[in-house]
Short mmCIF file of C-alpha atoms in Angstrom, two decimals:
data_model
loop_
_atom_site.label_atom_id
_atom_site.label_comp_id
_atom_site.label_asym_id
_atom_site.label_seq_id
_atom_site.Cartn_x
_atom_site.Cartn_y
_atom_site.Cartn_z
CA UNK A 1 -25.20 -9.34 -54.57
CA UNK A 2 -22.98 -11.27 -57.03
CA UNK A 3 -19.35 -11.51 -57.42
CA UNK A 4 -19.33 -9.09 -60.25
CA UNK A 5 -21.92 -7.17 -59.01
CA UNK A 6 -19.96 -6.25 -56.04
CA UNK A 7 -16.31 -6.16 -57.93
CA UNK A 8 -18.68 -3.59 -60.06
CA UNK A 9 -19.16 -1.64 -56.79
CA UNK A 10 -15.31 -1.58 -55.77
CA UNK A 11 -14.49 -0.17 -59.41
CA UNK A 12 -16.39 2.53 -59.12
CA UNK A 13 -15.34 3.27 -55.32
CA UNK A 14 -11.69 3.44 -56.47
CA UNK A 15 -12.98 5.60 -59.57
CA UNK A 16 -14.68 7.94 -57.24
CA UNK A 17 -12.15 8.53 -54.56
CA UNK A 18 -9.51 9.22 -57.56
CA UNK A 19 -11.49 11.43 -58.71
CA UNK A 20 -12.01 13.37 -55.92
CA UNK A 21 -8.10 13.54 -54.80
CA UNK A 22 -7.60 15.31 -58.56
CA UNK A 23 -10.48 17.39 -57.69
CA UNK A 24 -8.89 18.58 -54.51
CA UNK A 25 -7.03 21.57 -55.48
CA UNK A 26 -10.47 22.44 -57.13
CA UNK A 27 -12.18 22.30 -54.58
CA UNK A 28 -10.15 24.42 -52.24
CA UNK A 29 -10.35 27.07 -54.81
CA UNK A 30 -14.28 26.37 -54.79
CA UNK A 31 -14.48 26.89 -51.16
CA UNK A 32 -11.52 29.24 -49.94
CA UNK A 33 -8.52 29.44 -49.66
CA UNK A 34 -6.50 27.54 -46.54
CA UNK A 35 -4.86 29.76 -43.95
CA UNK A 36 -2.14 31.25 -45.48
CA UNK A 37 1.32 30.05 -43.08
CA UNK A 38 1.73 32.42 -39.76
CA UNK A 39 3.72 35.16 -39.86
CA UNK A 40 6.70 36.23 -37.83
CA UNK A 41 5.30 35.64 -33.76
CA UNK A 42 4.73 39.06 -33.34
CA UNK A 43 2.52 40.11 -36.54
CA UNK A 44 0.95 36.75 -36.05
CA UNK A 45 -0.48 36.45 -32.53
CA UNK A 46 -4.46 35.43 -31.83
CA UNK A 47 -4.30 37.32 -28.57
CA UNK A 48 -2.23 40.88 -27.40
CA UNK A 49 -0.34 39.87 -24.04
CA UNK A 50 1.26 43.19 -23.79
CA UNK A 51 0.52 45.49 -21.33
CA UNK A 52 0.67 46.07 -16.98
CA UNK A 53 -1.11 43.61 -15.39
CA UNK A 54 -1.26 43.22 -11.26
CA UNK A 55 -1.85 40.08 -10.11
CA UNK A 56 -5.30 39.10 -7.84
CA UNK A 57 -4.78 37.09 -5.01
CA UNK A 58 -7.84 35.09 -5.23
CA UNK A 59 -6.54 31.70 -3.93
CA UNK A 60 -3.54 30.34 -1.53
CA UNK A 61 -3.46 34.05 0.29
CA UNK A 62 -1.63 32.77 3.16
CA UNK A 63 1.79 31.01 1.06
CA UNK A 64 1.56 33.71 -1.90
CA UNK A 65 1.04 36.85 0.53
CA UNK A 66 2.98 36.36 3.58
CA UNK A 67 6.44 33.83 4.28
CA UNK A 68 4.93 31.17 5.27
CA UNK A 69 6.91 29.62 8.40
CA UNK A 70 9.44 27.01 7.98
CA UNK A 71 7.96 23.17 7.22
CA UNK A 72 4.57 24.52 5.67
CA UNK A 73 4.19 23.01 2.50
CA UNK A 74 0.79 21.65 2.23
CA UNK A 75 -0.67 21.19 -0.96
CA UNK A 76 2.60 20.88 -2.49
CA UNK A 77 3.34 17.02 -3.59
CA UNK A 78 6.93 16.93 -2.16
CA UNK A 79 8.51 13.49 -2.01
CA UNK A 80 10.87 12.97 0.95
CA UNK A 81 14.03 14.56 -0.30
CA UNK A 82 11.53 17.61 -1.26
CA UNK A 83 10.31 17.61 2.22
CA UNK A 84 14.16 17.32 3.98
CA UNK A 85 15.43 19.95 1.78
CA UNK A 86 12.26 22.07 2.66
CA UNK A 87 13.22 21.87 6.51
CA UNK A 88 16.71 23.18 6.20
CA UNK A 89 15.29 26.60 5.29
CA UNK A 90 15.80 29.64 7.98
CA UNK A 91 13.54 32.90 8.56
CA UNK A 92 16.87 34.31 8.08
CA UNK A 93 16.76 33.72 4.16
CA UNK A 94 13.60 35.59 3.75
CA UNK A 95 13.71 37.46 0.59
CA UNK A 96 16.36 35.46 -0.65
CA UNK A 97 16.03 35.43 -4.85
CA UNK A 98 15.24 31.41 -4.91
CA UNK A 99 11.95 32.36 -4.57
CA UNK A 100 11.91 34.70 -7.39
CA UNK A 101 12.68 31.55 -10.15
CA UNK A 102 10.56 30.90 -13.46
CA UNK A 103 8.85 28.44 -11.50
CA UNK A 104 7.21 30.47 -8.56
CA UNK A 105 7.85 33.91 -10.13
CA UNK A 106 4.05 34.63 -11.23
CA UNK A 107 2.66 33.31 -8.54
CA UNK A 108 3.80 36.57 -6.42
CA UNK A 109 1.63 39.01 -5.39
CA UNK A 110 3.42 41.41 -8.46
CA UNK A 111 2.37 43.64 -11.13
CA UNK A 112 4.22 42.16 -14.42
CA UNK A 113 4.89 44.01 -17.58
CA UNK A 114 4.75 42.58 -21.08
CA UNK A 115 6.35 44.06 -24.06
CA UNK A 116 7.71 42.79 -27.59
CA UNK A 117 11.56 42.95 -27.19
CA UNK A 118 11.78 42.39 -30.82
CA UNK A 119 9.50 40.18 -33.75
CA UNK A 120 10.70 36.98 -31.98
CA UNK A 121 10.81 37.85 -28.50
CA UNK A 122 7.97 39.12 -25.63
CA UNK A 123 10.13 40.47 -22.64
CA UNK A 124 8.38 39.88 -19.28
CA UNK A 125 9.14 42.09 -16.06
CA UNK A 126 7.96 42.20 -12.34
CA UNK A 127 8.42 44.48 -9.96
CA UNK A 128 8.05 41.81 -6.84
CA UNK A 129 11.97 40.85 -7.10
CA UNK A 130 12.58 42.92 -10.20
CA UNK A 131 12.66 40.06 -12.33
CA UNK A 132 13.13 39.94 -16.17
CA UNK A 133 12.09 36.93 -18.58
CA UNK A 134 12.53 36.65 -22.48
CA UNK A 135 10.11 34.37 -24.27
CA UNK A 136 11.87 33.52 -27.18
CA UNK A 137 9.78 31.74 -30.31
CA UNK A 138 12.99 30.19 -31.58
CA UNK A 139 14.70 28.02 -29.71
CA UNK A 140 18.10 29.17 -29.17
CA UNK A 141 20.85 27.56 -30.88
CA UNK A 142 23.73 28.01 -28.44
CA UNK A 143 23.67 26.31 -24.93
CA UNK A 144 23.36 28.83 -22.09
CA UNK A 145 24.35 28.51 -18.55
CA UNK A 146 21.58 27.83 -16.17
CA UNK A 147 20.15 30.99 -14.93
CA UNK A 148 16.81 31.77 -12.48
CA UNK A 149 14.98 32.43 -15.26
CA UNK A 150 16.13 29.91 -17.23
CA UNK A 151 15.83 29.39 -21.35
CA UNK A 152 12.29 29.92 -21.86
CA UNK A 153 10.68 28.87 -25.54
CA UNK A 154 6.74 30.07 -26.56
CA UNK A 155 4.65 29.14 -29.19
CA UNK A 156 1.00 30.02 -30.12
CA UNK A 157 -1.39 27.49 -29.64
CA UNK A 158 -4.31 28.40 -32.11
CA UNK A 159 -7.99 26.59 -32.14
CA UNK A 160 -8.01 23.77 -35.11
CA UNK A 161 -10.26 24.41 -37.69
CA UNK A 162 -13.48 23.52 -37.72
CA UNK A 163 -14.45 20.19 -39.99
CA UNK A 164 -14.43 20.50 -43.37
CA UNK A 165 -11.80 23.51 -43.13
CA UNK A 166 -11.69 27.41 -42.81
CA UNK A 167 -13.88 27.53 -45.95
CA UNK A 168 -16.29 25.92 -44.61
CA UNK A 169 -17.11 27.55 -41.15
CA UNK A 170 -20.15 29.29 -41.72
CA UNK A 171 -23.17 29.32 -43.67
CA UNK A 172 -21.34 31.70 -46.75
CA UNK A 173 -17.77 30.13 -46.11
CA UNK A 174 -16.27 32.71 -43.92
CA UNK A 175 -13.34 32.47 -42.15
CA UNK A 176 -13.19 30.46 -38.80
CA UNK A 177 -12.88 32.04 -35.51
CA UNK A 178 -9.49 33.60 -34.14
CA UNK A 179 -8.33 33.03 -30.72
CA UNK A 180 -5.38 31.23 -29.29
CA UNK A 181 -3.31 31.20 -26.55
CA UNK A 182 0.39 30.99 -25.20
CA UNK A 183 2.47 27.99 -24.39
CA UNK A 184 6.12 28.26 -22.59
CA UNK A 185 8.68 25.80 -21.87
CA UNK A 186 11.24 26.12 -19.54
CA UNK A 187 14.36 24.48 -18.77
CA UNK A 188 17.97 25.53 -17.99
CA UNK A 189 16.88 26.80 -14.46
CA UNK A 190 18.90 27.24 -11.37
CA UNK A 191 17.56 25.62 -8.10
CA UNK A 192 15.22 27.82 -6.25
CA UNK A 193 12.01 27.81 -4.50
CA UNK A 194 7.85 26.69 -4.99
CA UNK A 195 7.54 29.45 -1.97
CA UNK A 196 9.16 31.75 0.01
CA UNK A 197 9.75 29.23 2.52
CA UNK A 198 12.05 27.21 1.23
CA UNK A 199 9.84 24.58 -0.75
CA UNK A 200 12.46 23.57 -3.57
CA UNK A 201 12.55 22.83 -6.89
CA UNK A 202 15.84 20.97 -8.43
CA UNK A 203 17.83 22.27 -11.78
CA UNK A 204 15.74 19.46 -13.07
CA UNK A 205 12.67 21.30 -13.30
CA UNK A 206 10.75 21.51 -16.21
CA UNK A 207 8.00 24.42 -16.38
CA UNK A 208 5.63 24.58 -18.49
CA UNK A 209 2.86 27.77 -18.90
CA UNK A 210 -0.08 28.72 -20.49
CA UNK A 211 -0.88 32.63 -21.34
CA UNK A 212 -4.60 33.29 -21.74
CA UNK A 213 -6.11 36.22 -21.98
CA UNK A 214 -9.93 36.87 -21.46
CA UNK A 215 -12.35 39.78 -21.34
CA UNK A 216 -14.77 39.63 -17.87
CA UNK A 217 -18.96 41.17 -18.59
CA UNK A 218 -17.52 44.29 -16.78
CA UNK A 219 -15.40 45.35 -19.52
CA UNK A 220 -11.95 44.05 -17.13
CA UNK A 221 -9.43 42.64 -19.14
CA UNK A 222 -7.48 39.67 -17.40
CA UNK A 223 -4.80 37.57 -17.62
CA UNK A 224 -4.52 34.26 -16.99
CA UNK A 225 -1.49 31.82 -16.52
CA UNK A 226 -1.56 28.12 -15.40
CA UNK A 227 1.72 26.82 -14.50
CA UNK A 228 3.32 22.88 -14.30
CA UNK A 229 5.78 21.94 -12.47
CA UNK A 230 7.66 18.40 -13.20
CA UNK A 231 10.61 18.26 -11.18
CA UNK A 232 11.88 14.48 -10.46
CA UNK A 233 14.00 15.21 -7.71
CA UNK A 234 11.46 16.56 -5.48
CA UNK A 235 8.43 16.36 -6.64
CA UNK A 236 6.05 12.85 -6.78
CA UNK A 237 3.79 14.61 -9.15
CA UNK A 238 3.55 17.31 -11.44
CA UNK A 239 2.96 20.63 -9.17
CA UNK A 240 -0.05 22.70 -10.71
CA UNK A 241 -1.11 26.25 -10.24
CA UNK A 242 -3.20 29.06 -12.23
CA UNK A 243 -2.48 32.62 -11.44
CA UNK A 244 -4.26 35.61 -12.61
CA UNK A 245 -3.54 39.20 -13.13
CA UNK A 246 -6.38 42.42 -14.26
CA UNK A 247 -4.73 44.95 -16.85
CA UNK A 248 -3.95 48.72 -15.49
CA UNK A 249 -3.86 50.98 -17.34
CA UNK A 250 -2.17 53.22 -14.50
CA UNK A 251 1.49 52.35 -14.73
CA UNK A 252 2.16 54.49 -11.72
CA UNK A 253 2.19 51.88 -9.64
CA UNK A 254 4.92 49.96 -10.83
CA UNK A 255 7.50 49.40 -7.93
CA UNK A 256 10.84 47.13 -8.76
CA UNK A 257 12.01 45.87 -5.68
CA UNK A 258 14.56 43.84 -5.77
CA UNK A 259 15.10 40.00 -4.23
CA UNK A 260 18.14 39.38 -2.29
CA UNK A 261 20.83 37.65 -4.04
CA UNK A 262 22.90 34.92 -2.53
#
Protein backbone atom coordinates (compact mmCIF):
# COMPACT_ATOMS: atom_id res chain seq x y z
CA UNK A 1 0.00 0.00 0.00
CA UNK A 2 1.35 3.50 -0.82
CA UNK A 3 1.68 6.55 1.18
CA UNK A 4 -1.37 8.05 -0.31
CA UNK A 5 -3.05 5.05 -0.63
CA UNK A 6 -3.07 4.55 3.01
CA UNK A 7 -3.44 8.52 4.01
CA UNK A 8 -6.60 7.75 1.52
CA UNK A 9 -7.67 5.07 4.05
CA UNK A 10 -7.24 7.35 7.28
CA UNK A 11 -9.49 10.11 5.49
CA UNK A 12 -12.13 8.14 5.10
CA UNK A 13 -11.81 6.44 8.71
CA UNK A 14 -12.06 9.94 10.26
CA UNK A 15 -15.02 10.65 7.67
CA UNK A 16 -16.78 7.59 8.82
CA UNK A 17 -16.51 7.75 12.54
CA UNK A 18 -17.79 11.58 12.21
CA UNK A 19 -20.33 10.52 10.61
CA UNK A 20 -21.52 8.11 12.75
CA UNK A 21 -21.18 10.36 16.13
CA UNK A 22 -23.82 12.91 14.12
CA UNK A 23 -25.77 9.91 13.38
CA UNK A 24 -26.02 8.95 16.99
CA UNK A 25 -29.04 10.63 18.18
CA UNK A 26 -30.49 8.93 14.96
CA UNK A 27 -29.81 6.03 15.68
CA UNK A 28 -31.14 5.83 19.19
CA UNK A 29 -34.37 6.99 17.80
CA UNK A 30 -33.90 4.06 15.12
CA UNK A 31 -33.49 1.54 17.76
CA UNK A 32 -35.28 2.74 21.10
CA UNK A 33 -35.23 4.82 23.28
CA UNK A 34 -32.48 4.62 26.42
CA UNK A 35 -33.87 3.96 29.88
CA UNK A 36 -35.55 6.82 30.85
CA UNK A 37 -33.58 8.08 34.55
CA UNK A 38 -34.99 6.00 37.79
CA UNK A 39 -37.56 7.23 39.63
CA UNK A 40 -37.90 8.09 43.28
CA UNK A 41 -36.37 4.51 45.21
CA UNK A 42 -39.59 3.39 45.94
CA UNK A 43 -41.54 3.60 42.42
CA UNK A 44 -38.26 2.51 40.99
CA UNK A 45 -37.16 -0.78 42.58
CA UNK A 46 -36.22 -4.14 40.28
CA UNK A 47 -37.20 -6.31 43.20
CA UNK A 48 -40.21 -5.92 46.21
CA UNK A 49 -38.28 -6.48 49.64
CA UNK A 50 -41.32 -5.83 51.63
CA UNK A 51 -42.96 -8.24 53.47
CA UNK A 52 -42.39 -10.95 56.87
CA UNK A 53 -39.71 -13.01 56.33
CA UNK A 54 -38.28 -15.70 59.15
CA UNK A 55 -35.00 -16.50 58.88
CA UNK A 56 -33.67 -20.45 58.09
CA UNK A 57 -30.97 -21.60 60.03
CA UNK A 58 -29.27 -23.54 57.43
CA UNK A 59 -25.59 -22.95 58.43
CA UNK A 60 -23.50 -22.02 61.81
CA UNK A 61 -26.60 -23.58 64.04
CA UNK A 62 -24.54 -23.84 67.02
CA UNK A 63 -23.18 -19.68 67.28
CA UNK A 64 -26.55 -18.32 65.60
CA UNK A 65 -28.99 -20.64 67.76
CA UNK A 66 -27.63 -21.04 71.12
CA UNK A 67 -24.81 -18.52 73.27
CA UNK A 68 -22.08 -19.98 72.40
CA UNK A 69 -19.67 -20.26 75.61
CA UNK A 70 -17.11 -17.74 76.33
CA UNK A 71 -13.69 -17.91 73.93
CA UNK A 72 -15.58 -19.69 70.93
CA UNK A 73 -14.96 -17.77 68.02
CA UNK A 74 -13.91 -20.03 65.32
CA UNK A 75 -14.36 -19.06 61.96
CA UNK A 76 -14.27 -15.56 62.87
CA UNK A 77 -10.78 -13.82 61.65
CA UNK A 78 -10.12 -11.97 64.98
CA UNK A 79 -6.68 -10.44 65.31
CA UNK A 80 -5.29 -10.45 68.87
CA UNK A 81 -6.96 -7.45 70.37
CA UNK A 82 -10.29 -9.12 68.76
CA UNK A 83 -9.47 -12.26 70.52
CA UNK A 84 -8.53 -10.40 74.21
CA UNK A 85 -11.55 -8.36 74.03
CA UNK A 86 -13.55 -11.60 73.12
CA UNK A 87 -12.32 -13.28 76.50
CA UNK A 88 -13.46 -10.59 78.83
CA UNK A 89 -17.08 -11.52 78.04
CA UNK A 90 -19.30 -13.21 81.03
CA UNK A 91 -22.42 -15.71 80.75
CA UNK A 92 -23.72 -13.04 82.87
CA UNK A 93 -24.16 -10.56 79.81
CA UNK A 94 -26.25 -12.94 77.90
CA UNK A 95 -28.85 -11.08 76.10
CA UNK A 96 -27.09 -8.03 76.45
CA UNK A 97 -28.15 -5.61 73.15
CA UNK A 98 -24.34 -5.68 71.68
CA UNK A 99 -25.35 -8.53 70.03
CA UNK A 100 -28.33 -7.05 68.48
CA UNK A 101 -25.95 -4.32 66.24
CA UNK A 102 -26.29 -3.77 62.31
CA UNK A 103 -23.52 -6.01 62.07
CA UNK A 104 -24.82 -9.38 63.62
CA UNK A 105 -28.50 -8.32 63.68
CA UNK A 106 -29.69 -10.60 60.61
CA UNK A 107 -27.80 -13.21 61.36
CA UNK A 108 -30.35 -14.09 64.40
CA UNK A 109 -32.56 -16.70 64.32
CA UNK A 110 -35.56 -13.69 63.79
CA UNK A 111 -38.46 -13.07 61.68
CA UNK A 112 -37.77 -9.38 60.13
CA UNK A 113 -40.32 -7.10 58.68
CA UNK A 114 -39.84 -4.81 55.71
CA UNK A 115 -41.94 -1.89 54.91
CA UNK A 116 -41.55 1.56 52.91
CA UNK A 117 -41.38 4.21 55.72
CA UNK A 118 -41.76 6.76 53.09
CA UNK A 119 -40.51 7.15 48.97
CA UNK A 120 -36.90 7.34 50.29
CA UNK A 121 -36.84 5.10 53.11
CA UNK A 122 -37.48 0.96 53.67
CA UNK A 123 -37.91 0.55 57.55
CA UNK A 124 -36.57 -2.85 58.73
CA UNK A 125 -37.84 -4.59 62.09
CA UNK A 126 -37.06 -7.86 64.07
CA UNK A 127 -38.62 -9.30 66.62
CA UNK A 128 -35.27 -11.23 68.05
CA UNK A 129 -34.19 -7.95 70.16
CA UNK A 130 -36.95 -5.78 68.76
CA UNK A 131 -34.72 -4.02 66.60
CA UNK A 132 -35.57 -1.20 64.08
CA UNK A 133 -33.34 -0.10 60.95
CA UNK A 134 -34.05 2.74 58.33
CA UNK A 135 -32.44 2.32 54.93
CA UNK A 136 -32.26 5.61 53.75
CA UNK A 137 -31.46 6.23 49.71
CA UNK A 138 -30.11 9.67 50.49
CA UNK A 139 -27.44 10.06 52.45
CA UNK A 140 -28.23 12.17 55.31
CA UNK A 141 -26.95 15.55 55.45
CA UNK A 142 -26.60 16.14 59.20
CA UNK A 143 -24.06 14.08 61.32
CA UNK A 144 -25.78 11.73 63.78
CA UNK A 145 -24.51 10.28 66.92
CA UNK A 146 -23.40 6.75 66.72
CA UNK A 147 -26.22 4.48 67.43
CA UNK A 148 -26.53 0.27 67.25
CA UNK A 149 -27.98 0.56 64.19
CA UNK A 150 -25.99 2.99 62.92
CA UNK A 151 -26.56 5.45 59.60
CA UNK A 152 -27.40 3.00 57.06
CA UNK A 153 -27.42 4.24 53.10
CA UNK A 154 -29.06 1.74 50.10
CA UNK A 155 -28.95 1.92 46.63
CA UNK A 156 -30.25 -0.38 43.80
CA UNK A 157 -27.82 -2.20 42.02
CA UNK A 158 -29.49 -2.97 38.55
CA UNK A 159 -27.96 -5.54 35.75
CA UNK A 160 -26.01 -3.32 32.92
CA UNK A 161 -27.41 -3.48 29.73
CA UNK A 162 -26.74 -5.80 27.43
CA UNK A 163 -24.16 -4.69 24.38
CA UNK A 164 -25.33 -2.58 21.99
CA UNK A 165 -28.02 -1.09 24.56
CA UNK A 166 -31.70 -1.70 25.77
CA UNK A 167 -32.74 -1.39 22.10
CA UNK A 168 -30.98 -3.88 21.15
CA UNK A 169 -31.71 -6.90 23.53
CA UNK A 170 -33.71 -9.07 21.55
CA UNK A 171 -34.41 -10.14 18.19
CA UNK A 172 -37.39 -7.09 17.68
CA UNK A 173 -35.51 -4.58 20.08
CA UNK A 174 -37.36 -5.14 23.23
CA UNK A 175 -36.51 -4.00 26.35
CA UNK A 176 -33.69 -5.76 28.43
CA UNK A 177 -34.37 -7.80 31.39
CA UNK A 178 -35.32 -6.28 34.94
CA UNK A 179 -33.83 -7.49 38.05
CA UNK A 180 -31.57 -5.93 40.57
CA UNK A 181 -30.72 -6.08 43.90
CA UNK A 182 -29.96 -4.08 47.22
CA UNK A 183 -26.74 -2.65 48.46
CA UNK A 184 -26.33 -1.03 52.18
CA UNK A 185 -23.64 0.77 53.79
CA UNK A 186 -23.20 1.20 57.20
CA UNK A 187 -21.24 3.30 59.39
CA UNK A 188 -21.86 5.43 62.54
CA UNK A 189 -22.24 2.20 64.70
CA UNK A 190 -21.75 1.72 68.36
CA UNK A 191 -19.43 -1.17 69.51
CA UNK A 192 -21.22 -4.40 69.86
CA UNK A 193 -20.94 -7.96 69.06
CA UNK A 194 -20.22 -10.69 65.76
CA UNK A 195 -22.12 -13.17 68.41
CA UNK A 196 -23.75 -13.49 71.43
CA UNK A 197 -20.64 -14.31 73.06
CA UNK A 198 -18.89 -11.49 73.13
CA UNK A 199 -16.98 -11.59 69.66
CA UNK A 200 -16.58 -7.68 69.05
CA UNK A 201 -16.71 -5.41 66.51
CA UNK A 202 -15.13 -1.70 67.08
CA UNK A 203 -17.13 1.78 66.22
CA UNK A 204 -14.86 1.36 63.29
CA UNK A 205 -16.87 -1.07 61.57
CA UNK A 206 -17.93 -0.72 58.26
CA UNK A 207 -20.93 -3.06 57.03
CA UNK A 208 -21.76 -3.56 54.01
CA UNK A 209 -25.10 -5.80 52.66
CA UNK A 210 -26.59 -7.15 49.83
CA UNK A 211 -30.63 -7.71 49.59
CA UNK A 212 -31.58 -10.38 47.06
CA UNK A 213 -34.55 -11.74 46.60
CA UNK A 214 -35.26 -15.06 44.66
CA UNK A 215 -38.17 -17.35 43.86
CA UNK A 216 -37.28 -21.37 44.80
CA UNK A 217 -39.19 -24.31 41.93
CA UNK A 218 -41.66 -24.74 44.91
CA UNK A 219 -43.25 -21.51 44.51
CA UNK A 220 -41.20 -20.24 48.18
CA UNK A 221 -40.20 -16.87 48.01
CA UNK A 222 -36.78 -16.11 49.85
CA UNK A 223 -34.67 -13.68 50.93
CA UNK A 224 -31.30 -13.45 50.80
CA UNK A 225 -28.65 -11.13 52.53
CA UNK A 226 -24.79 -11.44 52.45
CA UNK A 227 -23.12 -9.35 54.91
CA UNK A 228 -19.18 -7.77 55.18
CA UNK A 229 -17.66 -6.93 57.88
CA UNK A 230 -14.33 -4.60 57.74
CA UNK A 231 -13.51 -3.61 61.08
CA UNK A 232 -9.61 -2.63 61.55
CA UNK A 233 -9.49 -2.85 65.09
CA UNK A 234 -10.36 -6.37 65.40
CA UNK A 235 -10.64 -7.91 62.55
CA UNK A 236 -7.42 -9.21 60.11
CA UNK A 237 -9.86 -9.65 57.33
CA UNK A 238 -13.06 -8.72 56.12
CA UNK A 239 -15.72 -11.01 58.17
CA UNK A 240 -18.28 -12.59 55.59
CA UNK A 241 -21.64 -14.14 56.06
CA UNK A 242 -24.98 -14.81 53.92
CA UNK A 243 -28.17 -15.21 55.79
CA UNK A 244 -31.46 -16.19 54.47
CA UNK A 245 -35.02 -15.75 55.39
CA UNK A 246 -38.58 -17.61 53.49
CA UNK A 247 -41.59 -15.02 53.25
CA UNK A 248 -44.83 -15.76 55.61
CA UNK A 249 -47.48 -14.79 54.84
CA UNK A 250 -48.82 -15.58 58.52
CA UNK A 251 -47.83 -12.53 60.50
CA UNK A 252 -49.08 -14.20 63.62
CA UNK A 253 -46.04 -15.17 64.56
CA UNK A 254 -44.33 -12.09 65.00
CA UNK A 255 -42.91 -11.90 68.65
CA UNK A 256 -40.74 -8.54 69.67
CA UNK A 257 -38.67 -9.45 72.38
CA UNK A 258 -36.59 -7.19 73.49
CA UNK A 259 -32.46 -7.28 74.07
CA UNK A 260 -31.19 -6.11 77.30
CA UNK A 261 -29.82 -2.74 77.35
CA UNK A 262 -26.68 -1.78 79.16
Amino acid sequence: MTDRTRLGALVAAAALGALLTGAAPALAQRFGPQPPPPGPPRESAPIDLTGQWVAVVNEDWRWRMVTPPKGDYASVPLNPEGRRVADTWEPSRDGACEAYGAAALLRMPTRVRIEWQDEDTLRLQTDAGAQTRLLEFTPPEDERPRSLQGTSVAEWIRPAPPPGGPGLAGAGGGASSGGGHLAVTTTDLLPGWLRRNGVPYSQDAVVTEYFDRFAAPNGDEWLMVTTIVDDPAYLNTRYVTSSHFKREDDDSKWNPVPCRAR
